[in-house]
Amino acid sequence: MADNYKRKRASKAKSRSGCITCKIRRVKCDEAKPNCLRCQKSGQECDGYIDFTKKKIKKIVDVTLLPKPSSGYTQSPEIRLCWQLPMTIHPSHTLRYCSEAEYRYFNIFQQRTAAELSGHLDSDVWSGWILRVCHEEDFARHAVVAIGALSAAVEVIHCGHNTSSCDRLELGAPHHKFALQQYGQALQLMQALPQPRLSLPRVSLLSCLLTTCFEIYIGDKDNALVQAQAGLDILLHHDKLGRSGITNDLCSVLSQLSDEESDILSTFARLEALVKLFGGYRQTGHSPLRDEDSAAFTKLPECFRTVRDARLCWDLSSRRVWQWRETHLQGSSISTFDFGESEVTQTLRKEDALAYRVRTELGLFLQAREKWLQAFQGLFERTRHHPGSKDFLGANTMMIEYLSTKLTVLLSGQNHETYCDDFLQDHIEIIRLARDLFEMSPRCHEKAIFAFDGSNVSALFIVATRCRDSVVRREAIDLLRKYPRREGLWDSSMAVRVSTWFMNMEESGMVDGYVPEPSRLRIVKTDLNLSARSVTVCCSKMMEGGTERVELEDVILTW
């Protein structure tokens, strides 16, 4: 009888009161308060403990509504849309969670992920608006939990320096699996929303934003761009409801938008740039530089009060830049645009008018850019007195965007790459601003950063590929390598791989420390596949003694 007896493993109830960090790492917690000793010994930041008693608390949430405008006031479409958004519903642990895991990942999103997604710019979209809507819409809660789980998976994979890559992937797998499950539930709930979706702009905008974020997080570029375009189409639809309300006076726009409303507008303006840059998509129903959009927001404040105001004006004005860039790059195919005219003479007239506008649009942007810089300069200088502050980091980010956009636009119409040499000081300034930004930001020293949007990676990539000073371009690549990050679809590892290959190709033809024109390349297009960690690059170059650029064969690079 004794030989047939199988000894059973002792069964004890599992403790659910360990700290959040140990739960994520799937290790036993000693439950020391306020921070567990295990986290302190391993050098991890202890995120504290979950108070499950709070989940049972129910309280009425106050909703503060904005006052209605006076009857004689005509709103711009941007302002009119924002009146429909919820203002102040305070996020808390009173949400109904289906499991402890949901609560844990929601808490991760609320405490860490939201701040990362916002980047260095002061924004309430991720830490305010989205969290508040989670109280009203179940799909939003599931999507937020999914993004929080993805964030936990990325943190485990990138922070386990003492374990192999296979072990880190295995540790991150449960978080990733749970994220996909939650995302699936969110999509099911989104599909059940009333149709047409355009009748619910607030809900539709939020669903597009969350799905775009998740798809970018997992590296699905195509789906991310489709979802982003869907959100832009919703804005375009409501834009058509009252074209007479458009204003070119950004001063009045700033005075009537709350911080949250301006953040939402900025977020979708940046999404539009992402779509045009990576997808080549064009909003349906209009041609580039349409007549209705001729007002270019030329009336700016004499000086900006906050970085948020400066960002909103920059983002709305920059929409003109991307429209100009899109039309400029397609200038040879203007005749293919649909102008909605049946008569050939009318179509030709509009073609000529559009071609003229393409030529003059650059000058209009340069004027607006200088006005923006004049209004921003005083605020930028004041932030220099508080290094490392939120305003300091945000001002650095905006100045980097200003300089990189300047390079993007001014270099677009040039046939020779030697023209880039005139902007060496701008390249050096971008390096300095980015270094201060990374070194003074506490999050940059902890782990790889994922931001929903941003311009730091793209700006450093421009320096690495357009500046031929061997020291400066290597400093840009070193910063990208030292501070790994993803900003939207811009991955620093991808940028390092492409720019290093690009630099080596050019410098193989260097003569006495100088890269001559026939050895200089220009990236014509890229096809990015983040999930496969590969990118297809197509470059052009000026042949010896030639006057036109010649496209080279595609090159596939991996990282």
XYZ file of C-alpha atoms in Angstrom:
559
model
C 0.000 0.000 0.000
C 2.830 2.332 0.869
C 4.420 1.877 -2.557
C 1.174 2.804 -4.324
C 0.730 5.996 -2.318
C 1.531 9.185 -4.206
C 2.652 12.065 -2.120
C 0.632 15.168 -2.871
C 2.081 18.646 -3.051
C 1.054 20.866 -0.175
C -1.706 23.219 -1.225
C -1.795 26.684 0.233
C -3.829 29.703 -0.691
C -1.916 32.143 -2.877
C -1.432 35.614 -1.525
C -2.989 38.370 -3.614
C -1.529 41.185 -1.569
C 1.941 41.387 -3.126
C 3.209 44.584 -4.717
C 2.327 45.413 -8.324
C 5.934 45.143 -9.511
C 6.422 41.614 -8.151
C 3.121 40.542 -9.700
C 4.274 41.768 -13.106
C 7.655 40.040 -12.687
C 5.849 36.901 -11.429
C 8.067 36.547 -8.366
C 7.228 36.102 -4.687
C 6.831 39.377 -2.808
C 7.879 39.836 0.837
C 5.020 42.385 1.178
C 7.084 44.874 3.181
C 5.471 48.309 3.463
C 5.575 50.883 1.992
C 7.974 49.309 -0.556
C 8.901 45.638 -0.670
C 12.496 44.659 0.106
C 12.760 42.401 -2.938
C 12.271 45.337 -5.302
C 14.781 47.450 -3.377
C 17.441 44.726 -3.463
C 16.963 44.081 -7.192
C 17.047 47.781 -8.040
C 13.456 47.766 -9.303
C 11.040 50.604 -8.610
C 8.283 49.273 -6.350
C 4.864 50.442 -7.570
C 3.143 49.783 -4.247
C 0.120 47.686 -3.425
C -3.433 47.382 -4.695
C -6.137 48.276 -2.186
C -8.944 45.910 -3.171
C -11.354 47.490 -0.709
C -11.512 50.568 -2.911
C -13.000 48.573 -5.761
C -16.221 48.180 -3.810
C -16.696 51.894 -3.255
C -19.402 53.500 -5.321
C -19.811 57.200 -5.640
C -21.506 59.623 -7.947
C -19.130 61.187 -10.432
C -19.585 64.895 -11.042
C -19.716 66.108 -14.607
C -18.865 69.737 -15.277
C -20.241 71.053 -18.553
C -18.871 74.011 -20.436
C -21.261 76.970 -20.747
C -22.997 77.301 -24.076
C -21.807 80.098 -26.335
C -23.985 83.125 -26.879
C -26.513 83.018 -29.699
C -24.651 85.588 -31.758
C -21.361 83.745 -31.688
C -20.200 81.695 -34.699
C -17.919 78.839 -33.786
C -15.149 77.422 -35.919
C -15.640 73.714 -36.752
C -12.760 72.781 -34.466
C -14.369 74.551 -31.500
C -17.848 73.285 -32.380
C -16.614 69.688 -32.362
C -14.940 70.108 -28.993
C -18.179 71.292 -27.370
C -19.385 67.710 -27.753
C -16.535 66.238 -25.719
C -16.888 65.350 -22.008
C -14.979 67.713 -19.782
C -14.353 66.572 -16.229
C -15.127 63.061 -15.068
C -12.426 62.147 -12.615
C -10.745 58.745 -13.197
C -10.344 56.490 -10.183
C -10.417 52.938 -8.952
C -14.238 52.963 -8.865
C -14.398 51.403 -12.338
C -15.826 47.912 -12.554
C -13.082 45.414 -13.338
C -13.710 41.834 -14.377
C -10.500 40.567 -12.798
C -7.518 41.546 -10.722
C -5.434 41.520 -13.911
C -7.640 44.194 -15.482
C -7.191 46.400 -12.443
C -3.441 45.849 -12.438
C -2.933 46.740 -16.099
C -5.313 49.694 -15.904
C -3.251 50.967 -12.994
C -0.058 50.545 -15.041
C -1.588 52.599 -17.838
C -2.787 55.289 -15.456
C 0.455 55.525 -13.467
C 3.105 55.082 -16.184
C 1.942 54.430 -19.723
C -0.219 57.552 -20.092
C 2.711 59.817 -19.233
C 4.953 58.021 -21.740
C 2.377 58.267 -24.515
C 2.121 62.025 -23.952
C 5.856 62.419 -24.442
C 7.552 65.580 -23.215
C 4.671 67.845 -24.206
C 2.078 68.723 -21.602
C -1.056 66.882 -22.737
C -4.231 65.648 -21.042
C -5.381 63.336 -23.837
C -3.965 60.110 -22.397
C -3.900 60.992 -18.704
C -7.235 62.813 -18.686
C -9.741 62.520 -21.500
C -9.268 58.823 -22.271
C -9.285 57.778 -18.613
C -12.480 59.733 -18.019
C -14.267 58.120 -20.943
C -13.418 54.712 -19.463
C -16.139 55.461 -16.904
C -18.710 55.660 -19.695
C -17.574 53.223 -22.381
C -16.564 49.607 -21.724
C -14.644 49.402 -25.001
C -12.401 52.233 -23.824
C -11.634 50.433 -20.561
C -10.729 47.199 -22.359
C -8.531 49.075 -24.862
C -6.736 50.958 -22.079
C -6.159 47.697 -20.194
C -4.780 46.149 -23.401
C -2.328 49.016 -23.912
C -1.301 48.792 -20.243
C -0.607 45.073 -20.685
C 1.487 45.779 -23.787
C 3.429 48.353 -21.804
C 4.112 45.755 -19.102
C 5.288 43.253 -21.726
C 7.668 45.772 -23.291
C 9.052 46.707 -19.880
C 9.764 43.073 -18.990
C 11.418 42.406 -22.349
C 13.654 45.487 -22.286
C 14.546 45.591 -18.581
C 15.757 42.034 -18.063
C 19.410 42.755 -18.755
C 20.580 39.746 -16.724
C 18.497 37.237 -18.692
C 18.648 36.007 -22.278
C 16.419 37.439 -24.978
C 14.462 34.175 -25.169
C 13.799 34.256 -21.431
C 12.693 37.886 -21.629
C 10.297 37.093 -24.453
C 8.902 34.215 -22.416
C 8.375 36.504 -19.429
C 6.586 39.034 -21.600
C 4.347 36.471 -23.335
C 1.578 36.376 -20.647
C 1.259 40.168 -20.727
C 1.137 40.163 -24.521
C -1.480 37.394 -24.603
C -3.693 39.227 -22.135
C -3.315 42.425 -24.177
C -4.579 40.680 -27.312
C -7.541 39.224 -25.407
C -8.528 42.633 -24.061
C -8.060 44.261 -27.456
C -10.325 41.643 -29.003
C -13.040 42.465 -26.471
C -12.602 46.171 -27.163
C -13.012 45.626 -30.917
C -16.184 43.588 -30.393
C -17.681 46.381 -28.305
C -16.633 48.988 -30.884
C -18.388 47.045 -33.641
C -21.568 47.124 -31.563
C -21.565 50.929 -31.435
C -24.537 52.667 -33.103
C -24.159 53.314 -36.818
C -23.294 55.506 -38.540
C -20.274 56.202 -36.365
C -20.190 59.795 -37.550
C -23.285 60.437 -35.445
C -21.157 59.852 -32.327
C -17.998 61.902 -32.978
C -16.732 61.747 -29.409
C -16.955 57.960 -29.189
C -15.689 57.486 -32.737
C -12.668 59.731 -32.257
C -11.749 57.895 -29.088
C -12.077 54.463 -30.680
C -9.879 55.535 -33.615
C -7.275 56.959 -31.261
C -7.102 53.847 -29.069
C -6.983 51.397 -31.971
C -4.316 53.476 -33.699
C -2.258 53.447 -30.512
C -2.558 49.677 -30.059
C -1.694 48.918 -33.693
C 1.340 51.204 -33.532
C 2.392 49.530 -30.282
C 2.391 46.059 -31.880
C 4.039 47.383 -35.040
C 1.145 46.986 -37.504
C 1.737 50.074 -39.614
C -1.003 49.499 -42.186
C -3.812 48.980 -39.679
C -2.569 51.919 -37.615
C -2.714 54.227 -40.631
C -6.178 52.975 -41.592
C -7.501 53.708 -38.107
C -5.804 57.105 -38.025
C -7.317 58.004 -41.387
C -10.747 56.970 -40.094
C -10.414 59.475 -37.263
C -9.323 62.205 -39.666
C -12.307 61.455 -41.905
C -14.606 62.002 -38.929
C -13.029 65.399 -38.310
C -13.300 66.234 -42.012
C -16.994 65.336 -41.990
C -17.743 67.730 -39.174
C -15.467 70.323 -40.731
C -17.881 70.459 -43.685
C -20.883 71.177 -41.470
C -19.986 74.825 -41.047
C -17.285 76.037 -43.405
C -18.371 79.638 -42.760
C -17.089 79.379 -39.201
C -13.438 78.912 -40.198
C -11.137 81.576 -38.818
C -7.553 82.412 -39.620
C -7.125 84.058 -36.226
C -5.401 81.607 -33.883
C -5.610 84.145 -31.060
C -9.388 83.666 -30.870
C -9.006 79.892 -31.127
C -6.618 79.827 -28.162
C -8.923 81.968 -26.044
C -11.897 79.631 -26.497
C -10.350 76.186 -26.246
C -9.723 74.458 -22.946
C -6.391 72.732 -22.431
C -8.012 69.370 -23.079
C -9.642 70.528 -26.302
C -6.401 71.970 -27.645
C -4.643 68.701 -26.782
C -7.185 66.702 -28.787
C -6.809 68.974 -31.821
C -3.020 68.775 -31.608
C -3.119 64.995 -31.356
C -5.162 64.594 -34.527
C -3.114 67.221 -36.366
C -0.032 65.124 -35.615
C -1.862 61.995 -36.725
C -2.524 63.661 -40.063
C 1.203 64.265 -40.485
C 1.873 60.611 -39.636
C -0.632 59.421 -42.234
C 0.768 61.625 -44.978
C 4.387 60.759 -44.182
C 4.155 56.980 -43.820
C 1.039 56.065 -45.744
C 0.842 58.387 -48.683
C -2.889 58.499 -47.893
C -4.966 61.421 -48.990
C -8.253 62.346 -47.390
C -11.130 61.549 -49.684
C -13.462 64.245 -50.893
C -10.939 67.001 -51.595
C -7.758 67.780 -53.445
C -4.612 69.061 -51.726
C -4.530 72.773 -50.925
C -8.261 73.075 -51.452
C -9.646 76.584 -51.864
C -11.666 76.395 -48.651
C -8.487 76.000 -46.637
C -6.801 79.095 -48.047
C -6.764 80.765 -44.630
C -3.409 79.760 -43.204
C -3.759 80.847 -39.562
C -1.557 83.880 -40.029
C -2.740 85.849 -36.984
C -0.628 84.531 -34.125
C -0.253 85.963 -30.622
C 2.690 88.300 -30.141
C 4.005 85.900 -27.506
C 2.838 82.504 -26.282
C 1.864 82.133 -22.636
C 2.422 78.375 -22.429
C 4.123 75.595 -24.337
C 0.663 74.098 -24.897
C -0.461 77.236 -26.769
C 2.713 77.211 -28.851
C 2.207 73.546 -29.689
C -1.416 74.012 -30.787
C -0.548 76.908 -33.098
C 2.373 74.969 -34.510
C 0.362 71.798 -35.092
C -2.544 73.558 -36.804
C -0.228 75.660 -38.954
C 1.887 72.609 -39.809
C -1.115 71.008 -41.481
C -0.401 73.473 -44.269
C 3.153 72.178 -44.518
C 2.046 68.595 -45.027
C -0.564 69.627 -47.581
C 2.105 71.590 -49.433
C 4.597 68.711 -49.205
C 2.046 66.202 -50.486
C 1.151 68.347 -53.473
C 4.778 69.286 -54.144
C 5.866 65.649 -54.270
C 3.005 64.886 -56.661
C 3.450 68.015 -58.765
C 4.025 66.002 -61.927
C 0.586 64.398 -61.606
C -1.569 67.452 -60.883
C -3.603 66.602 -63.979
C -4.797 63.427 -62.256
C -6.574 65.317 -59.464
C -10.360 65.306 -59.492
C -11.512 68.927 -59.415
C -15.189 68.026 -59.798
C -15.467 69.762 -63.195
C -16.964 68.188 -66.321
C -15.622 70.811 -68.760
C -11.984 70.541 -69.830
C -11.426 74.308 -69.808
C -12.542 74.585 -66.188
C -10.304 71.675 -65.197
C -7.278 73.238 -66.923
C -7.965 76.544 -65.214
C -8.016 74.868 -61.817
C -4.862 72.909 -62.656
C -3.025 76.153 -63.393
C -4.374 77.741 -60.224
C -3.270 74.784 -58.113
C 0.188 74.741 -59.690
C 0.571 78.432 -58.852
C -0.530 77.819 -55.263
C 1.994 75.019 -54.921
C 4.748 77.435 -55.896
C 3.587 80.148 -53.518
C 2.662 77.951 -50.559
C 6.280 77.559 -49.454
C 6.642 81.315 -49.057
C 3.460 81.478 -46.993
C 4.702 78.784 -44.671
C 8.076 80.466 -44.214
C 6.299 83.658 -43.157
C 4.089 81.788 -40.688
C 7.108 79.888 -39.374
C 8.985 83.099 -38.609
C 5.949 84.607 -36.868
C 5.641 81.475 -34.744
C 9.327 81.630 -33.787
C 9.026 85.278 -32.759
C 6.056 84.454 -30.527
C 7.827 81.407 -29.070
C 11.313 82.841 -28.498
C 10.483 84.660 -25.251
C 8.816 81.593 -23.736
C 11.722 79.413 -24.822
C 14.258 81.705 -23.153
C 12.266 81.775 -19.904
C 12.269 77.985 -19.713
C 16.101 78.027 -19.831
C 16.030 79.199 -16.205
C 14.436 75.896 -15.101
C 16.480 73.040 -16.628
C 14.760 69.675 -16.430
C 11.296 71.109 -15.747
C 8.280 70.027 -17.799
C 8.237 73.383 -19.595
C 11.969 73.106 -20.311
C 11.570 69.656 -21.871
C 8.450 70.699 -23.771
C 10.136 73.828 -25.130
C 13.113 71.746 -26.277
C 10.735 69.415 -28.083
C 9.015 72.294 -29.864
C 12.305 73.892 -30.923
C 13.484 70.538 -32.296
C 10.242 70.301 -34.302
C 10.723 73.833 -35.599
C 14.268 73.146 -36.814
C 13.545 69.713 -38.303
C 10.452 70.954 -40.160
C 12.489 73.842 -41.504
C 15.006 71.365 -42.918
C 12.303 69.104 -44.339
C 10.565 71.915 -46.201
C 13.567 73.888 -47.424
C 15.375 70.798 -48.689
C 12.350 69.445 -50.578
C 12.840 71.619 -53.648
C 16.591 71.115 -54.010
C 18.148 68.820 -56.591
C 21.674 68.807 -55.122
C 22.483 67.419 -51.678
C 25.356 69.881 -51.181
C 22.614 72.396 -50.336
C 22.347 70.660 -46.946
C 25.785 71.938 -45.959
C 24.311 75.411 -45.413
C 22.330 74.089 -42.420
C 25.196 72.725 -40.329
C 24.420 75.033 -37.392
C 20.792 73.848 -37.363
C 22.021 70.246 -37.278
C 24.313 71.031 -34.344
C 21.496 72.805 -32.483
C 19.180 69.796 -32.897
C 21.896 67.579 -31.386
C 22.323 69.921 -28.415
C 18.600 70.228 -27.732
C 18.035 66.482 -28.034
C 20.933 65.658 -25.727
C 19.617 68.022 -23.038
C 16.148 66.567 -23.490
C 17.265 62.953 -23.064
C 19.741 63.552 -20.255
C 17.330 65.635 -18.167
C 14.268 63.454 -18.686
C 13.974 60.909 -15.838
C 12.069 58.415 -17.981
C 14.800 58.192 -20.610
C 17.188 56.577 -18.123
C 14.790 53.846 -17.007
C 13.931 51.876 -20.138
C 12.936 52.076 -23.769
C 10.270 54.743 -24.231
C 7.096 54.440 -26.311
C 5.413 57.748 -27.146
C 2.294 58.050 -29.274
C 3.923 60.771 -31.340
C 7.065 62.858 -31.270
C 9.740 64.414 -33.421
C 12.995 63.566 -31.662
C 13.775 60.344 -33.534
C 12.792 61.804 -36.898
C 14.837 64.968 -36.271
C 17.959 63.009 -35.345
C 17.394 60.785 -38.373
C 17.353 63.882 -40.585
C 20.663 65.012 -39.092
C 22.216 61.553 -39.522
C 21.217 61.320 -43.189
C 21.363 64.937 -44.415
C 24.374 66.290 -42.507
C 27.688 65.186 -44.030
C 29.859 66.369 -41.152
C 31.229 63.045 -39.914
C 31.329 64.138 -36.255
C 27.836 65.652 -36.105
C 26.071 62.798 -37.894
C 27.757 60.261 -35.607
C 26.581 62.205 -32.559
C 23.024 61.918 -33.876
C 23.368 58.159 -34.349
C 24.923 57.762 -30.885
C 21.969 59.549 -29.252
C 19.519 57.298 -31.086
C 21.431 54.238 -29.927
C 21.934 55.369 -26.322
C 18.294 56.355 -25.711
C 16.100 53.702 -27.387
C 12.579 54.876 -28.037
C 9.589 54.573 -30.332
C 7.733 57.732 -31.295
C 4.696 56.726 -33.287
C 6.075 54.750 -36.225
C 9.562 56.170 -35.760
C 11.712 53.476 -34.125
C 15.168 54.549 -32.942
C 16.640 51.100 -33.684
C 15.386 51.356 -37.252
C 16.774 54.879 -37.508
C 20.187 53.701 -36.278
C 20.270 50.825 -38.768
C 19.262 52.895 -41.785
C 21.393 55.945 -40.987
C 24.482 53.821 -40.250
C 24.135 52.000 -43.573
C 23.457 55.320 -45.296
C 26.529 56.961 -43.740
C 28.829 54.058 -44.630
C 27.644 54.080 -48.238
C 28.288 57.799 -48.599
C 31.615 57.891 -46.777
C 32.976 55.083 -48.922
C 33.294 57.782 -51.583
C 34.701 60.439 -49.248
C 37.585 62.565 -50.558
C 39.821 64.272 -47.969
C 37.070 64.187 -45.355
C 34.432 65.581 -47.744
C 31.537 63.701 -49.344
C 31.230 64.940 -52.962
C 27.847 65.255 -54.665
C 28.119 62.038 -56.749
C 28.664 60.069 -53.519
C 25.708 61.599 -51.685
C 22.454 59.681 -51.448
C 18.915 60.856 -50.852
C 16.191 58.655 -49.397
C 13.277 58.730 -51.834
C 10.915 56.382 -50.005
C 10.828 53.767 -47.282
C 8.527 50.812 -46.678
C 8.521 50.061 -42.965
C 7.602 46.723 -41.361
C 7.971 47.152 -37.610
C 6.618 43.721 -36.699
C 9.256 42.047 -38.900
C 11.872 44.628 -37.870
C 12.733 45.384 -41.479
C 12.589 48.368 -43.792
C 12.919 48.695 -47.555
C 14.859 51.801 -48.556
C 14.947 53.402 -51.988
C 17.607 56.073 -52.602
C 18.591 58.350 -55.450
C 21.882 59.985 -56.372
C 23.293 62.487 -58.823
C 25.502 60.702 -61.326
C 28.906 62.138 -62.228
C 28.368 65.044 -64.622
C 24.592 64.564 -64.620
C 21.815 67.055 -63.930
C 19.029 64.682 -62.873
C 18.811 62.291 -59.953
C 18.721 58.558 -60.654
C 16.891 56.091 -58.417
C 18.897 53.111 -57.201
C 17.734 49.571 -56.489
C 15.781 48.962 -53.294
C 17.717 47.796 -50.254
C 16.165 45.726 -47.438
C 17.619 46.388 -43.990
C 16.834 44.582 -40.720
C 17.591 45.362 -37.109
